[in-house]
Amino acid sequence: MAKKRAVITGITGQDGSYLAEFLLEKDYEVFGLIRRSSTVNFERISHLQDKLELISGDLLDQKSLVTALQTAKPHEVYNLGAQSFVPASWEQPMLTGEITGLGVTRMLEAIRTTDEEIRFYQASTSELFGKAQETPQSETTPFYPRSPYGVSKLYAHWITINYRESFDMFACAGILFNHESPRRGLEFVTRKITHAVARIKHGIDEELRLGNLDARRDWGFAGDFVQAMWLMLQQDKPDDFVIATGETRTIREFCQVAFDRAGLDWENYVVVDERFFRPAEVNILLGDAAKASETLGWKPETSFEKMVQLMVDHDLEMVAKQSE
Ligand code: NAP
Ligand code: G4F
């Protein structure tokens, strides 16, 4: 039987790399959309490179998306590409809107132009809930985004639903709560903490400066979450699903577990710095993934403690190697 083919946008990012691994294990032909830059940034996919087809393209450029789909002739498109860092969205609100919001319409139009049968996954987010109108949050919770990123993702979410309803496309949105891993970007709070733990342990840094320690997040492991993306596209009909662990913790609690892992007391090192507070905060995220559990049979496998352990151990080893 001919192999299934998938295009992943955002393949150089955290989720893209885990999803590529997952699909390769399922014997897919995997095509990754790569935007041009003056230096390569393939760290997260270098171990897969001989198994992947990389296609040049950008969510800002309609023609490149059409060409990518004509080249790959995919059965499935996973749209993970985005300007995904919330604070940057206040600094570059229009760019964020163009990539994270309108980029989705460009991809949906590219699908309509090439093959309407292609199944489409959109990376929606718990940032849609923002100033949460109820807790826990499920597929029926009203949205109230709190950043240009969240607002762009709201547009992206609704345009996905709109193309499904307007053109009968198999388009799904996964409303994923925060998910982390040793491949998380260094600017996100979890990796910022585990990386700092490693640098402090190795005597390179003396403190870690953070913003709001009281915000709560429902943190899962990225490797578990990409499976849910795939499951959504294997169903008989397209739909939207919340993907979450159902546990919420403060940034303070994350610090405690991460520093403990390295035998350090977090209170001796963490300094609150106003510069890292946001103009508008998302105070509490806690997801109810009952629908995904019932319909997709999806459940998270990696515990919070295990995930933090993975991240701290990875960073301790990485910093040790760098300082050799
Ligand atoms: P990430 O590590 O920041 O990766 C983002 C990816 O998007 C990178 O590969 C980046 O490419 C690519 N990209 C940026 N601008 C692009 C453009 N103009 N055209 C094409 N690609 C572009 O993000 P992630 O954590 O893997 O998240 C994946 C997706 O899920 C994102 O859409 C994010 O908003 C969403 N999401 C994430 C979480 C989470 O907790 N991680 C939760 C909910 C939703 P470069 O390498 O070239 O920069
Ligand atoms: O790690 P964060 O930057 O992630 P955030 O804003 O929740 O966004 C991530 O998850 C979303 C899903 O809900 C994705 F859609 C999005 O693309 C991204 O992957 O911040 C988490 C929390 C915030 O409340 C922030 O105020 O940590 C708090 N925080 C406190 N000190 C900090 C810091 N965040 C960062 N990045 N840096 C700090 O020093």
XYZ file of C-alpha atoms and ligand atoms in Angstrom:
411
model
C 0.000 0.000 0.000
C 1.218 3.521 -0.816
C 2.475 5.449 2.176
C 0.375 8.251 3.670
C 1.896 11.702 3.184
C 1.784 14.602 5.654
C 2.945 18.209 5.507
C 3.972 19.823 8.792
C 4.366 23.592 9.067
C 6.503 24.569 12.065
C 8.563 21.373 11.776
C 11.633 23.126 13.243
C 9.660 23.956 16.409
C 9.085 21.880 19.535
C 5.830 20.212 18.455
C 6.851 19.862 14.809
C 9.854 17.746 15.772
C 7.817 15.399 18.001
C 5.032 15.118 15.431
C 7.548 14.310 12.681
C 8.989 11.502 14.824
C 5.511 10.205 15.566
C 4.397 10.182 11.913
C 7.654 8.592 10.710
C 7.075 5.803 13.215
C 3.631 5.365 11.650
C 5.376 4.991 8.284
C 4.241 8.329 6.831
C 6.204 10.249 4.256
C 6.797 13.496 6.111
C 7.282 16.850 4.374
C 8.340 19.831 6.489
C 7.778 23.435 5.466
C 10.932 25.445 6.186
C 11.197 29.211 5.942
C 14.422 30.613 4.606
C 16.898 32.112 7.038
C 20.559 33.022 6.770
C 21.538 30.295 9.228
C 19.989 26.852 9.571
C 17.991 26.096 12.710
C 17.473 22.352 12.412
C 18.618 21.424 15.969
C 15.328 19.754 16.839
C 15.107 17.718 13.631
C 18.768 17.042 12.813
C 18.379 13.401 13.967
C 15.536 12.957 11.434
C 16.894 14.879 8.493
C 17.655 11.940 6.200
C 14.075 10.711 6.698
C 12.322 14.016 6.001
C 11.569 15.976 2.839
C 12.071 19.672 3.512
C 10.210 22.164 1.337
C 10.889 25.864 1.290
C 7.841 27.978 2.177
C 6.387 30.564 4.492
C 2.938 31.131 5.996
C 3.283 34.740 4.827
C 3.579 33.668 1.200
C 0.531 32.157 -0.525
C 2.337 30.909 -3.623
C 4.882 28.968 -1.582
C 2.088 27.139 0.247
C 0.389 26.124 -2.992
C 3.723 24.919 -4.414
C 4.437 22.955 -1.223
C 1.105 21.143 -1.454
C 1.538 20.498 -5.187
C 4.958 18.984 -4.445
C 4.021 16.874 -1.421
C 0.484 15.870 -2.493
C -0.337 15.247 1.172
C -3.271 13.423 2.709
C -2.872 15.500 5.871
C -1.593 18.996 6.724
C -0.626 19.873 10.296
C -0.424 23.643 10.696
C 1.910 24.166 13.657
C 3.768 27.188 12.271
C 3.176 30.389 14.241
C 4.742 33.312 16.054
C 4.040 31.433 19.285
C 5.672 33.498 22.053
C 2.980 35.526 23.833
C 5.128 38.535 24.980
C 6.500 38.984 21.433
C 2.938 39.429 20.228
C 2.687 42.801 22.010
C 5.979 43.862 20.416
C 5.009 42.656 16.930
C 1.211 42.492 16.883
C 0.843 42.834 13.120
C 3.441 40.229 12.253
C 1.806 37.910 14.784
C -1.577 38.502 13.153
C -0.160 37.873 9.684
C 1.554 34.582 10.569
C -0.528 33.165 13.413
C -3.897 34.421 12.173
C -3.977 35.063 8.421
C -1.377 32.363 7.744
C -4.106 29.826 8.488
C -6.400 31.284 5.827
C -3.517 31.150 3.355
C -3.044 27.468 4.090
C -6.768 26.709 3.911
C -6.943 28.506 0.562
C -3.903 26.577 -0.648
C -5.715 23.357 0.246
C -8.836 24.489 -1.611
C -6.730 25.322 -4.646
C -4.891 21.995 -4.752
C -7.055 19.273 -3.193
C -10.095 19.780 -0.962
C -9.795 16.212 0.325
C -6.649 17.038 2.340
C -7.313 16.734 6.056
C -6.253 19.811 8.039
C -5.138 20.199 11.658
C -4.954 23.677 13.218
C -2.885 24.302 16.355
C -5.404 26.156 18.524
C -4.529 26.989 22.100
C -5.751 27.372 25.665
C -4.752 31.052 25.260
C -8.190 31.356 23.598
C -9.726 31.033 27.088
C -7.501 33.831 28.420
C -9.461 35.560 31.170
C -11.164 32.268 31.918
C -14.933 32.483 32.079
C -15.126 29.140 33.910
C -12.747 26.558 35.363
C -11.993 23.951 34.173
C -12.140 24.976 30.500
C -13.709 22.690 27.891
C -14.852 22.936 24.242
C -17.967 24.843 25.401
C -16.185 27.473 27.530
C -16.506 30.990 26.029
C -13.272 32.489 24.687
C -11.664 35.678 26.086
C -8.130 36.030 24.665
C -5.710 38.354 26.462
C -2.900 39.068 23.988
C -2.426 39.822 20.278
C -1.265 36.182 20.066
C -4.500 34.937 21.644
C -6.592 37.187 19.414
C -4.738 35.961 16.301
C -5.312 32.363 17.363
C -9.003 33.139 17.885
C -9.259 34.250 14.260
C -7.331 31.136 13.205
C -9.642 28.919 15.230
C -12.822 30.363 13.744
C -11.538 30.433 10.167
C -10.791 26.720 10.520
C -14.362 26.081 11.662
C -15.702 28.401 8.996
C -13.914 26.563 6.151
C -15.176 23.263 7.554
C -18.753 24.555 7.557
C -18.523 26.572 4.309
C -16.650 24.110 2.085
C -17.190 20.801 3.873
C -13.451 20.498 4.487
C -12.029 18.003 6.977
C -10.593 20.735 9.209
C -10.000 20.213 12.946
C -8.743 22.496 15.690
C -6.936 21.044 18.691
C -7.237 23.376 21.681
C -3.999 22.358 23.339
C -3.043 23.475 26.817
C 0.633 24.216 27.557
C 2.951 21.356 26.724
C 6.651 21.304 27.403
C 9.762 19.207 26.862
C 13.545 19.448 26.713
C 12.959 20.866 23.190
C 10.905 23.842 24.449
C 12.281 27.258 23.421
C 14.478 28.863 26.106
C 12.208 31.920 26.377
C 9.153 30.001 27.674
C 8.923 29.923 31.455
C 9.368 26.170 32.017
C 12.539 25.864 29.954
C 13.790 29.214 31.227
C 13.555 27.703 34.716
C 15.109 24.300 33.955
C 17.927 25.902 31.954
C 18.614 28.354 34.796
C 18.599 25.502 37.320
C 21.357 23.834 35.282
C 23.402 27.032 34.946
C 23.107 27.754 38.676
C 24.020 24.173 39.564
C 27.133 24.447 37.389
C 28.092 27.763 38.983
C 27.527 29.853 35.827
C 24.562 31.944 37.069
C 23.639 33.103 40.543
C 19.960 33.982 40.118
C 16.890 33.545 37.922
C 14.702 36.564 37.161
C 11.019 35.802 36.545
C 7.711 37.672 36.315
C 4.373 36.574 37.765
C 4.869 33.493 39.949
C 1.165 33.131 40.743
C -0.111 32.340 37.230
C -1.360 28.771 36.870
C -0.877 26.507 33.894
C -2.048 23.011 32.951
C 1.311 21.622 31.793
C 1.633 18.380 29.816
C 4.432 16.690 27.888
C 4.701 17.636 24.185
C 5.503 14.052 23.148
C 2.095 12.934 24.481
C 0.185 15.828 22.931
C 1.239 15.317 19.296
C -0.496 11.927 19.294
C -3.804 13.742 19.876
C -3.226 15.860 16.737
C -2.939 12.734 14.636
C -5.936 11.047 16.288
C -8.150 14.026 15.386
C -7.401 13.539 11.684
C -8.159 9.781 11.831
C -11.813 10.209 12.919
C -14.865 9.772 10.676
C -15.807 13.436 10.985
C -13.860 16.611 11.735
C -14.270 18.209 15.152
C -12.463 20.309 17.766
C -10.975 18.958 20.996
C -9.443 20.248 24.217
C -6.170 18.454 25.020
C -4.956 18.879 28.590
C -3.819 16.996 31.686
C -6.525 18.226 34.083
C -3.929 19.404 36.634
C -2.888 22.989 37.246
C 0.156 24.398 39.024
C 1.647 27.825 39.671
C 4.980 28.992 38.259
C 6.166 28.946 41.891
C 5.345 25.220 42.140
C 7.185 24.541 38.878
C 10.250 26.308 40.322
C 10.097 24.233 43.464
C 10.000 20.880 41.642
C 12.711 21.912 39.142
C 15.182 23.281 41.710
C 14.504 20.285 44.013
C 15.534 17.940 41.222
C 19.009 19.523 41.257
C 19.160 19.605 45.061
C 18.682 23.403 45.238
C 16.221 25.593 47.177
C 14.408 27.770 44.629
C 13.778 30.569 47.126
C 17.514 31.263 47.312
C 17.745 32.007 43.583
C 14.468 33.286 42.097
C 14.093 37.082 41.891
C 10.808 38.665 40.812
C 11.427 41.197 38.047
C 8.687 43.570 36.847
C 10.093 43.432 33.309
C 8.640 39.950 32.853
C 5.077 40.852 33.837
C 2.597 41.081 30.942
C 0.238 43.935 30.014
C -2.647 41.472 30.446
C -2.212 38.098 32.122
C -3.876 34.701 31.772
C -4.180 33.766 35.432
C -5.536 30.254 35.422
C -5.629 27.509 32.844
C -7.029 24.090 33.689
C -8.351 21.885 30.907
C -11.122 19.323 30.806
C -10.153 16.795 28.121
C -13.102 14.432 28.720
C -14.293 14.704 25.094
C -10.843 13.731 23.770
C -10.697 10.844 26.196
C -14.123 9.533 25.169
C -13.928 10.141 21.400
C -10.220 9.807 20.613
C -9.234 7.499 23.452
C -6.459 9.990 24.263
C -4.932 10.359 27.703
C -1.663 11.981 28.824
C 0.985 9.447 29.810
C 3.806 11.505 31.303
C 3.288 12.915 34.804
C 4.152 16.513 35.673
C 7.019 15.410 37.932
C 8.441 13.115 35.243
C 8.299 15.896 32.654
C 10.116 18.379 34.913
C 12.671 15.688 35.687
C 13.263 15.066 31.965
C 13.774 18.768 31.339
C 16.104 19.411 34.295
C 18.205 16.306 33.593
C 18.505 17.260 29.924
C 19.617 20.797 30.770
C 22.089 19.670 33.441
C 23.742 17.431 30.838
C 23.612 20.083 28.116
C 25.179 22.795 30.292
C 27.820 20.364 31.553
C 28.840 19.585 27.951
C 28.855 23.274 27.000
C 31.143 24.142 29.910
C 33.668 21.345 29.235
P 7.512 26.845 18.400
O 8.504 25.920 19.014
O 7.611 28.307 18.679
O 7.583 26.604 16.807
C 6.955 27.486 15.917
C 7.272 27.046 14.510
O 6.604 27.933 13.592
C 8.759 27.068 14.142
O 9.066 25.932 13.381
C 8.855 28.323 13.277
O 9.889 28.269 12.327
C 7.515 28.260 12.568
N 7.159 29.537 11.941
C 7.197 30.762 12.492
N 6.838 31.696 11.587
C 6.579 31.040 10.433
C 6.205 31.444 9.127
N 6.017 32.731 8.806
N 6.029 30.502 8.173
C 6.234 29.184 8.467
N 6.598 28.738 9.688
C 6.781 29.652 10.656
O 6.029 26.412 18.779
P 5.490 25.036 19.417
O 5.566 25.135 20.888
O 6.102 23.905 18.696
O 3.947 25.145 19.047
C 3.444 24.662 17.807
C 2.107 25.310 17.511
O 1.193 25.009 18.557
C 2.141 26.827 17.413
O 1.184 27.206 16.454
C 1.699 27.283 18.800
O 1.139 28.571 18.721
C 0.691 26.218 19.135
N 0.497 25.887 20.545
C 1.558 25.586 21.324
C 1.349 25.213 22.643
C 2.498 24.843 23.545
O 2.304 24.801 24.770
N 3.670 24.528 23.002
C 0.042 25.147 23.156
C -1.024 25.443 22.305
C -0.788 25.794 20.988
P 11.366 28.854 12.640
O 12.100 27.715 13.302
O 11.874 29.189 11.292
O 11.209 30.028 13.556
O 5.780 29.831 29.301
P 4.972 30.987 28.876
O 5.666 32.075 28.129
O 3.741 30.392 28.077
P 2.273 30.938 27.734
O 2.219 32.420 27.752
O 1.321 30.209 28.615
O 2.114 30.477 26.218
C 2.471 29.167 25.800
O 1.376 28.306 25.972
C 0.225 28.634 25.174
C -0.860 27.610 25.526
O -1.604 28.071 26.611
C 0.612 28.574 23.710
F -0.477 28.840 22.942
C 1.711 29.575 23.442
O 2.118 29.479 22.081
C 2.902 29.241 24.332
O 3.420 27.993 23.945
O 4.303 31.681 30.165
C 3.563 30.933 31.109
C 3.270 31.799 32.333
C 2.656 33.183 32.044
O 1.576 33.385 32.915
C 3.760 34.172 32.353
O 3.318 35.442 32.854
O 4.510 32.065 32.998
C 4.496 33.412 33.460
N 5.894 33.865 33.619
C 6.418 34.319 34.797
N 7.691 34.678 34.603
C 6.820 33.941 32.667
C 7.967 34.454 33.285
N 6.802 33.611 31.353
C 7.932 33.785 30.638
N 7.941 33.421 29.315
N 9.080 34.301 31.205
C 9.156 34.663 32.525
O 10.181 35.122 33.021
